Each structure stands twice: as C-alpha cells, then as structure tokens.
C-alpha cells in the first residue's frame, strides 16, 4: 500500500506523538505495574473484530444470495446517510491487504463473521455455494499463514432473506433446523483451522432492535415502541429469543457430537454487555440495576448456562415468558465453552416499580420496569461521544467482567468487541482525523480496567478492538468511524491512524512482559 509522501510524514509524526503519550501516561497498564510483568495471560489473544455485512461488500457476487440487511438497507429511510453495504470496504476482494495490515498492527487473532447467504443463499432449501466456501478458505488460510488465529462468528445479524420470506425467520422454530444445518457446514469446511467459534453476535441487540423497536430487520414492533407496519413488541422478542437460544444449543450439540474432539476447538456466544449502575444507593435502584441485566444480557446467558430464565423475568412477565419444554431443557448442559463480551458503555438505572418513572428506555413491563439512561438529573455517567448511546465509562469494563465472572462461575471470557467511534463531520481534514488521541485514551483506559478485573481473578483470554477498519456502521451507515485504520470510502484506500501504532506498541509491550514474543503465540 503506497501513501502520498506528505501523508506518510504525517503518519510518522502521529506515531511519534502517540508513542510519547504511551510512554508518558501513568494510566497505562504496563506502567502501572512498573513494567515488570503483564497482567494479561501468556497466550492472550490481542485482536481486532469485524463482521461480514459491514466489511465484505461483493453484493450478490459469486453466487451470494440476498440477506436481510441487503433488503433492509435498500429501503428508503432505514440508514441515516442513505447508504448500504453493497460495497462496504470491499474486504471480499481486499482481504489479503487487510490481513497484511493486521500483521503490521501486531495482532495475533482476527474475529470475523461468515455470511450465511454467501454460503447458503437459500438456507437449507438450496445448494451450498462453493464460491463462498472457497472465499472463506482463502481468508482463513491467509490468516493462518501470518500466524493470526481465526476467531469466527457464524452469524452477525445477517441471515438469508429466503428464511424471512418462507417462515418469518426467528419467529419460527423451523429456523433451529436451518441454523443447525448451516453450523454443521461451517464446522465441516473450516473447523480444521478454526479453533474459536461464536454462534451469534449480540442476539440481545438483534432481538430488541428487530422485534421490539423495529430499527433493524425485520422491522417488527408495536406502536408504543417504534414505527412499524406489523409486529408485537411485548410478545415477539421473547419468541425470537427462545429460537435463537435453541439454535445456539443445536449448533453446540452438532459441534460437540461430530467435530470438537477431532478439531480441538471451543464454542461460545457473544453478548452485548452494558454495565448498569444504580442511580442511587437505594435498595430499589440496586434491584433495578440487577433486573436490567436480567432483561438484557442474562435473558440469553442464564438459559444457556443455568438452564432457566432469570427469576426477575419470571416474576414480572409470568405466563408471557415462553417456557422451554422438557425436551428442550435436556439440551441445557454446559451450553458453551466461553462467553464473548461486547462492551462499550454504561448506563444509570432507576427503579420504576416502587418509584414514579417517566416514560423512557427500560421503563415498560417487557423491559423490566427500570429506566436506563446515561444522564439522569444532570448527572452524566461519562463523557459523551459522537453516538447518542455511547458514553465513556472505563470502570464499566471491570464491573461487567467481574459481574459475569461471579454469576457464571468464572467461565472463560473474551472481550469480543470494544472500541471508540467518531463522527466524520467533527474533523476538518483527514490528516487531523488520523491523530485519534481520543480513541487511544479510550482503549488505554478500558484495557487498564480490564487488567484490573484479570488481576482480581477474572478468566479473560482475549481482547478484540472494534475495528481494524472504518466500515458500514449499521443504521449510521458510513457517518461513524471506529477503525484503527481510516478508510477513504471514495477510493477505499486504508491509512493507519495513531491508534493503530499505539495498539501495536501496546501488544508488543505486553507480549514481551509475558516473556514471549509475538511469533511464539
């Protein structure tokens, strides 16, 4: 990749500037521990994360079928900047260049997702698309050749549109058989080199945004929650969630029965994990914070790990909460090998059962009667960012990891996403935007908080920055940038930001402190 000479000089300047911050800041983990040792385990995975729809592009290329996001983004008004993922960052054609960027950044793992519709354009109702299989084999081989561990998500929001049209996808138990079939194919063709599998990325977000607020496909909701043509926000999210939970367990069953012993891999699920801080020290607000976790994250993890829904959900929803059959419950035995944690931000929580509450996110029965907000009574949980939902609260990383450790008996964890988004409109020039000090400060503080949780006993085995590149950020399109590398969306040229150099230095420092070199990982 060739850079203009002036831009190259600027990047070198950014490197020296960021390195000076790295050496001078007392908030970095390595300095906090006097550079004598690293709190990160010996074989810790330092990586970056991506997803197929946000990165690949190659819309309907080489036999790929339509997926739900292809259809959704082509409807007027669904994406803030009117764009779609037809091209995205063209990772499909530029994967080798991107793998080279990963190698230069020093990561030893890459989390990416497979496009279900690229492998099975019509689900189990059609043939396997060999071109899709060949593409992922090339990508996986390129990673392995560079010593980068593939960390593969089976589906990251996108599903074949065929399944939506045939039986309304996650609202039908039929999809459990489709997902089992799809997962089996993934294990068969890629499992000899893939040792880490994630069944679903953020099923809690997919269900809430798809079936409660209608902001994601299939855009189903009730009038009080969003503006949709059809749906039932108080009923359908729980139907979709139960089918996702059972689909996850079906994939785990296939993997353990047919592949895990010979392939030697691990399988888990990645949840969006928000830290919920009680707004006050009152017992009511503390219970509300716990209740919010149950209605958001534990909603999925409790059945998979503990075999039942959280007690708070049973108490409030009663018969409205779908129950699992006796046959289903037989599958609830050690339903995963690790928990993926996608953590970005924290919120305050205020009780709405014993206290008067204004209408707002979380205050309804279906959400657990607990109002959530990053700002309450002029009190902010952290510094705001370019995204309305995103506030900087580093303590939340330690808190959420510790919470999951304690609730689920310290099952191994990976931070499968953590990163900082900026608005393109807030920077006068690309050169100015490359000097992303705010992103460096965010990553540094959250990694420091993570290291504290590890020091206190949390079994965390990896950390993935979102993301290696700017990309298509769902409803925000290309207006929000999370990349360690800037992407010019007109030319698709990739340029490293200061954060890419900082992350490279951070990884190198901690690998050396752990007594091993990057090549040995």
XYZ file of C-alpha atoms in Angstrom:
521
model
C 0.000 0.000 0.000
C 1.554 3.297 -1.111
C 0.883 6.537 0.763
C 1.388 10.106 -0.523
C 4.691 11.436 0.801
C 3.124 14.232 2.891
C 0.626 11.826 4.393
C 3.394 9.359 5.188
C 5.279 12.101 7.022
C 2.104 12.910 8.926
C 1.617 9.292 9.920
C 5.192 9.089 11.162
C 4.532 12.220 13.197
C 1.406 10.646 14.638
C 3.402 7.571 15.566
C 5.964 9.586 17.487
C 3.226 11.651 19.116
C 1.190 8.681 20.213
C 4.291 6.863 21.401
C 5.127 9.856 23.581
C 1.625 9.616 25.080
C 2.175 5.893 25.629
C 5.471 6.490 27.439
C 4.204 9.411 29.489
C 0.773 8.337 30.628
C 0.559 6.820 34.090
C -2.832 5.337 33.221
C -1.435 2.571 31.030
C -1.412 -0.905 32.491
C 2.235 -1.613 31.717
C 3.431 1.482 33.564
C 1.017 0.909 36.407
C 2.787 -2.375 37.052
C 6.292 -0.865 36.766
C 6.910 -2.713 33.501
C 7.864 -5.818 35.467
C 5.148 -8.140 34.225
C 1.948 -8.211 32.210
C -1.411 -8.888 33.785
C -2.555 -10.450 30.527
C -2.156 -14.246 30.401
C 0.673 -15.842 28.477
C -1.405 -16.953 25.485
C -3.722 -13.946 25.500
C -5.330 -13.101 22.144
C -4.932 -9.466 21.130
C -7.033 -8.945 18.029
C -9.447 -6.861 16.024
C -13.051 -7.595 15.083
C -15.295 -7.234 12.033
C -18.488 -8.614 10.505
C -19.395 -9.836 7.029
C -22.072 -7.293 6.123
C -20.075 -4.350 7.464
C -16.864 -5.341 5.675
C -17.206 -7.680 2.728
C -19.273 -5.883 0.132
C -19.415 -8.027 -3.039
C -23.188 -7.682 -3.082
C -24.598 -10.799 -4.806
C -21.131 -11.644 -6.204
C -20.090 -15.243 -6.911
C -23.411 -16.823 -6.077
C -24.166 -14.984 -2.822
C -27.888 -14.739 -2.042
C -29.848 -11.825 -0.622
C -29.700 -11.405 3.123
C -31.991 -9.441 5.428
C -29.625 -6.455 5.587
C -29.320 -6.326 1.794
C -33.078 -5.886 1.609
C -33.363 -3.576 4.626
C -30.684 -1.077 3.571
C -32.194 -0.726 0.103
C -35.389 0.667 1.614
C -35.608 4.434 1.825
C -35.152 5.919 5.280
C -33.603 2.932 7.055
C -29.992 4.210 7.104
C -29.169 7.732 8.307
C -26.857 8.654 5.433
C -28.830 6.727 2.800
C -26.046 4.205 2.143
C -25.810 0.403 2.200
C -23.273 -2.402 2.437
C -23.197 -3.340 -1.237
C -19.500 -2.416 -1.366
C -18.715 -1.674 2.295
C -14.881 -1.726 2.492
C -14.616 -4.463 -0.159
C -12.953 -6.883 2.232
C -14.103 -9.654 -0.116
C -11.568 -8.561 -2.731
C -9.045 -6.817 -0.460
C -8.759 -9.375 2.342
C -5.061 -10.028 1.687
C -4.279 -6.322 2.018
C -6.276 -6.229 5.239
C -4.537 -9.310 6.627
C -1.235 -7.561 5.908
C -2.491 -4.563 7.907
C -3.336 -6.879 10.791
C 0.130 -8.380 10.673
C 1.681 -4.921 10.706
C -0.528 -3.906 13.640
C 0.793 -6.920 15.546
C -2.448 -8.705 16.362
C -2.409 -12.460 16.849
C -6.130 -13.038 16.218
C -8.878 -11.762 13.921
C -12.544 -12.065 14.747
C -14.747 -12.059 11.655
C -18.157 -13.413 10.725
C -19.351 -15.628 7.924
C -22.116 -14.503 5.585
C -24.837 -17.137 5.882
C -26.276 -16.119 2.495
C -22.845 -16.369 0.856
C -22.517 -19.998 1.965
C -26.193 -21.000 1.736
C -28.008 -18.480 -0.485
C -31.369 -20.123 0.248
C -30.606 -21.742 3.579
C -31.182 -25.488 3.682
C -33.606 -25.077 0.753
C -30.779 -24.665 -1.759
C -27.274 -25.803 -2.547
C -24.015 -24.920 -0.812
C -22.328 -22.085 -2.690
C -18.809 -23.368 -3.358
C -17.558 -19.891 -4.252
C -18.467 -18.747 -0.749
C -16.719 -21.723 0.822
C -13.644 -21.013 -1.307
C -13.563 -17.358 -0.272
C -13.572 -18.147 3.440
C -10.974 -20.858 2.953
C -8.710 -18.293 1.272
C -9.252 -15.797 4.084
C -8.633 -18.376 6.819
C -5.512 -19.658 5.051
C -4.193 -16.105 4.687
C -4.634 -15.540 8.423
C -3.022 -18.824 9.398
C -0.075 -18.118 7.081
C 0.551 -14.894 9.038
C 0.231 -16.587 12.420
C -3.137 -14.883 13.094
C -5.743 -17.016 14.889
C -9.145 -17.085 13.104
C -11.929 -16.344 15.606
C -15.139 -16.985 13.683
C -18.691 -15.802 14.280
C -21.260 -17.953 12.484
C -23.813 -15.153 12.120
C -23.546 -11.439 12.931
C -27.105 -10.116 12.419
C -27.357 -11.172 8.729
C -29.438 -14.177 7.630
C -30.654 -15.372 4.213
C -33.721 -13.375 3.163
C -35.167 -16.688 1.979
C -35.757 -17.712 5.606
C -37.588 -14.500 6.401
C -39.873 -14.933 3.436
C -40.520 -18.665 3.955
C -41.378 -18.685 7.651
C -40.525 -15.304 9.293
C -37.045 -16.445 10.380
C -36.571 -16.158 14.155
C -40.301 -16.232 14.865
C -40.475 -19.846 13.697
C -38.937 -22.937 15.333
C -38.050 -24.053 11.779
C -35.018 -21.807 11.918
C -33.434 -24.046 14.527
C -33.014 -26.726 11.883
C -31.682 -24.194 9.399
C -29.087 -22.913 11.847
C -28.023 -26.429 12.819
C -27.573 -27.289 9.139
C -25.597 -24.098 8.469
C -23.362 -24.518 11.520
C -22.591 -28.106 10.524
C -21.358 -26.911 7.128
C -19.156 -24.265 8.766
C -17.564 -26.783 11.127
C -17.064 -29.251 8.270
C -15.288 -26.890 5.886
C -13.397 -24.586 8.261
C -13.069 -26.343 11.616
C -9.687 -27.910 10.878
C -8.163 -24.395 11.158
C -10.748 -22.534 13.270
C -10.389 -23.175 16.998
C -12.785 -20.488 18.271
C -16.436 -20.387 17.223
C -19.083 -17.813 18.182
C -22.609 -18.905 17.277
C -24.310 -15.491 17.476
C -23.148 -11.931 17.798
C -25.271 -9.891 20.183
C -28.549 -11.803 19.921
C -29.960 -9.441 22.553
C -29.400 -6.468 20.212
C -30.735 -8.350 17.177
C -33.922 -9.290 19.023
C -34.532 -5.901 20.655
C -33.822 -3.878 17.506
C -35.530 -6.332 15.158
C -38.657 -7.187 17.148
C -39.139 -4.500 19.832
C -38.045 -1.160 18.351
C -38.016 -2.163 14.670
C -34.741 -0.350 13.946
C -33.171 -3.499 12.445
C -34.667 -6.037 10.065
C -37.275 -7.494 10.045
C -38.534 -4.146 11.437
C -41.306 -5.504 13.635
C -42.681 -3.557 16.610
C -45.785 -2.164 18.313
C -46.791 1.492 18.076
C -45.611 2.374 21.579
C -42.068 1.180 20.807
C -41.498 2.236 17.206
C -42.942 2.961 13.794
C -43.534 -0.416 12.145
C -46.115 -1.852 9.788
C -46.505 -5.013 11.858
C -45.251 -6.730 14.988
C -45.835 -7.134 18.709
C -43.094 -5.631 20.884
C -44.363 -7.304 24.050
C -44.525 -10.821 22.645
C -42.311 -11.358 19.599
C -38.918 -10.532 21.187
C -39.338 -13.478 23.542
C -40.333 -15.835 20.714
C -37.304 -14.809 18.670
C -35.012 -15.087 21.701
C -36.151 -18.617 22.520
C -35.489 -19.734 18.938
C -32.031 -18.164 18.987
C -31.206 -19.840 22.304
C -32.321 -23.233 20.992
C -30.481 -22.650 17.702
C -27.298 -21.910 19.641
C -27.719 -25.118 21.615
C -28.383 -27.058 18.405
C -25.085 -25.804 16.938
C -23.216 -26.628 20.142
C -24.725 -30.124 20.075
C -23.551 -30.674 16.487
C -20.071 -29.363 17.228
C -19.580 -31.495 20.320
C -21.052 -34.629 18.796
C -19.266 -34.542 15.440
C -16.297 -32.180 15.467
C -14.934 -30.900 18.760
C -12.930 -33.970 19.771
C -11.014 -34.133 16.488
C -10.801 -30.418 15.757
C -9.984 -29.358 19.307
C -11.850 -26.053 19.246
C -14.116 -24.097 21.587
C -17.603 -22.692 21.031
C -19.422 -19.799 22.680
C -21.717 -16.831 22.137
C -21.031 -13.064 22.127
C -23.395 -10.794 24.046
C -23.721 -7.048 24.053
C -22.841 -6.286 27.664
C -23.647 -2.909 29.202
C -22.717 -2.064 32.761
C -25.775 -0.792 34.652
C -25.010 1.492 37.584
C -27.746 2.134 40.179
C -28.739 5.798 40.011
C -28.739 5.975 43.794
C -27.728 3.836 46.750
C -31.333 2.905 47.414
C -32.237 -0.758 47.567
C -34.854 -0.152 44.882
C -32.336 1.232 42.362
C -29.835 -1.526 43.132
C -32.506 -4.145 42.473
C -33.460 -2.280 39.290
C -29.876 -2.451 38.035
C -29.816 -6.200 38.609
C -33.223 -6.538 36.971
C -31.997 -4.657 33.914
C -29.086 -7.080 33.484
C -31.566 -9.929 33.646
C -33.817 -8.432 30.984
C -30.887 -7.552 28.717
C -27.969 -9.990 28.922
C -28.895 -12.726 31.396
C -32.045 -13.254 29.321
C -29.843 -15.316 26.973
C -26.933 -16.464 29.144
C -28.983 -17.865 32.027
C -30.866 -20.440 29.911
C -27.704 -21.448 28.030
C -25.572 -21.816 31.154
C -28.005 -22.301 34.060
C -30.889 -23.921 32.199
C -33.574 -21.361 33.047
C -34.578 -17.753 32.571
C -33.670 -15.227 35.297
C -36.049 -15.156 38.267
C -36.792 -11.450 37.712
C -38.150 -12.205 34.245
C -40.451 -14.914 35.601
C -41.707 -12.625 38.358
C -42.611 -9.748 36.045
C -43.616 -11.478 32.820
C -45.298 -14.552 34.258
C -47.107 -16.522 31.539
C -45.973 -14.016 28.886
C -42.474 -15.503 29.132
C -42.160 -18.546 26.921
C -41.223 -21.710 28.758
C -38.896 -24.372 27.450
C -40.181 -27.880 27.015
C -38.807 -30.843 28.938
C -37.118 -31.949 25.718
C -35.510 -28.533 25.289
C -34.222 -28.477 28.862
C -32.279 -31.679 28.246
C -30.021 -29.644 25.947
C -29.165 -27.160 28.704
C -25.965 -28.791 29.890
C -22.778 -26.726 29.673
C -24.194 -24.831 26.718
C -20.942 -23.063 25.869
C -17.175 -23.138 26.382
C -16.682 -19.378 26.690
C -18.609 -16.111 26.879
C -17.929 -13.306 24.411
C -18.390 -9.802 25.833
C -19.023 -6.824 23.553
C -18.645 -3.869 25.901
C -18.603 -0.175 25.013
C -20.580 1.867 27.511
C -22.514 2.071 30.794
C -25.872 3.481 31.919
C -27.599 4.578 35.102
C -30.696 2.656 36.152
C -33.658 3.951 38.124
C -36.396 1.804 39.641
C -39.853 2.096 38.097
C -41.730 -0.384 40.289
C -41.636 1.395 43.650
C -40.854 4.855 42.258
C -42.553 7.174 39.809
C -40.838 6.961 36.417
C -41.163 8.975 33.240
C -41.507 7.044 30.005
C -38.184 6.001 28.568
C -35.910 3.146 27.655
C -36.398 0.245 30.053
C -39.422 1.594 31.883
C -42.001 -0.778 30.378
C -43.058 -4.154 31.715
C -41.473 -6.008 28.787
C -38.137 -4.344 29.649
C -38.295 -4.912 33.413
C -39.652 -1.637 34.805
C -36.238 0.004 35.114
C -35.440 3.313 33.404
C -31.980 3.392 31.822
C -30.075 6.469 30.708
C -26.515 7.755 30.569
C -27.741 11.030 32.064
C -30.122 11.479 34.980
C -30.905 14.714 36.831
C -27.995 16.497 35.074
C -25.695 13.707 36.238
C -23.699 12.021 33.434
C -22.124 8.607 33.716
C -19.264 9.652 31.454
C -18.007 11.768 28.601
C -20.386 11.763 25.604
C -19.232 10.637 22.165
C -20.454 11.007 18.585
C -23.068 8.304 19.259
C -26.086 9.126 21.395
C -25.967 5.745 23.163
C -22.225 5.798 23.853
C -20.598 7.373 26.925
C -17.050 6.799 28.156
C -17.062 4.983 31.498
C -13.900 2.849 31.840
C -14.905 1.421 35.235
C -17.729 -0.341 33.447
C -15.276 -2.781 31.875
C -14.021 -4.086 35.211
C -17.542 -4.091 36.636
C -19.207 -6.043 33.820
C -16.390 -8.602 33.589
C -16.490 -9.125 37.355
C -20.279 -9.429 37.280
C -20.149 -12.131 34.601
C -17.314 -13.907 36.436
C -19.320 -14.071 39.641
C -22.659 -15.003 38.088
C -21.353 -17.753 35.808
C -18.616 -19.339 37.917
C -15.760 -17.686 36.011
C -16.388 -19.406 32.682
C -13.589 -18.299 30.301
C -14.316 -14.925 28.706
C -13.182 -12.947 25.670
C -13.759 -9.250 25.145
C -15.021 -9.817 21.620
C -15.632 -6.104 20.931
C -14.502 -2.805 22.435
C -13.771 0.383 20.553
C -14.374 4.093 20.078
C -16.491 5.719 17.373
C -16.098 9.221 15.982
C -18.181 11.300 13.594
C -16.538 12.150 10.297
C -18.201 15.565 10.338
C -16.368 16.574 13.517
C -12.926 16.653 11.833
C -11.865 19.393 9.400
C -9.416 17.213 7.448
C -8.465 13.557 7.072
C -4.963 14.327 8.343
C -6.420 15.838 11.516
C -8.695 12.829 11.977
C -5.759 10.408 11.763
C -4.436 11.837 15.022
C -7.094 9.996 17.072
C -5.948 10.741 20.615
C -9.462 10.257 21.996
C -9.536 6.695 20.669
C -6.146 5.966 22.229
C -7.293 7.365 25.568
C -10.451 5.247 25.418
C -8.686 1.985 24.548
C -5.993 2.612 27.137
C -8.442 3.286 29.955
C -10.685 0.317 29.123
C -7.730 -2.067 28.824
C -6.480 -0.788 32.171
C -9.892 -1.537 33.671
C -9.875 -4.988 32.076
C -6.429 -5.698 33.516
C -7.754 -4.839 36.975
C -10.534 -7.419 36.567
C -7.972 -10.004 35.449
C -5.760 -9.211 38.430
C -8.785 -9.889 40.659
C -9.262 -13.326 39.139
C -11.405 -12.976 36.002
C -10.503 -15.657 33.437
C -10.287 -13.392 30.373
C -8.416 -14.913 27.447
C -8.581 -12.283 24.726
C -9.438 -8.744 23.669
C -10.635 -7.579 20.235
C -10.735 -3.937 19.161
C -13.659 -2.856 17.041
C -12.334 -2.415 14.430
C -9.333 -2.822 12.139
C -11.023 -0.534 9.558
C -13.736 2.089 9.325
C -16.800 0.320 7.947
C -20.562 0.323 7.475
C -21.931 1.037 10.965
C -25.468 -0.318 10.655
C -28.121 2.430 10.909
C -25.419 5.111 10.846
C -24.004 3.946 7.523
C -20.547 5.420 6.913
C -21.026 8.517 9.074
C -19.423 6.934 12.159
C -15.845 5.653 12.169
C -14.421 3.044 14.560
C -11.296 1.998 12.650
C -7.696 1.745 13.733
C -7.250 2.469 10.026
C -9.008 5.266 8.183
C -10.853 4.260 5.006
C -11.436 6.737 2.201
C -14.841 5.484 1.082
C -14.384 7.005 -2.385
C -11.139 5.149 -3.133
C -11.218 2.511 -0.341
C -7.591 3.365 0.490
C -6.624 2.334 4.019
C -4.400 4.610 6.149
C -3.230 3.810 9.691
C -4.315 6.114 12.474
C -2.291 6.874 15.554
C -4.347 4.271 17.422
C -3.036 1.536 15.110
C 0.532 2.384 16.094
C -0.446 2.662 19.738
C -2.135 -0.754 19.707
C 0.909 -2.267 18.024
C 3.152 -0.872 20.767
C 0.750 -1.984 23.494
C 0.641 -5.554 22.184
C 4.404 -5.709 21.779
C 5.000 -4.401 25.281
C 2.691 -6.911 26.911
C 3.899 -9.875 24.895
C 7.441 -9.034 25.959
C 6.382 -8.591 29.581
C 4.730 -12.011 29.441
C 8.090 -13.474 28.490
C 7.205 -14.478 24.941
C 7.492 -12.940 21.524
C 4.584 -12.352 19.155
C 5.803 -15.155 16.896
C 5.515 -17.655 19.750
C 1.830 -17.037 20.429
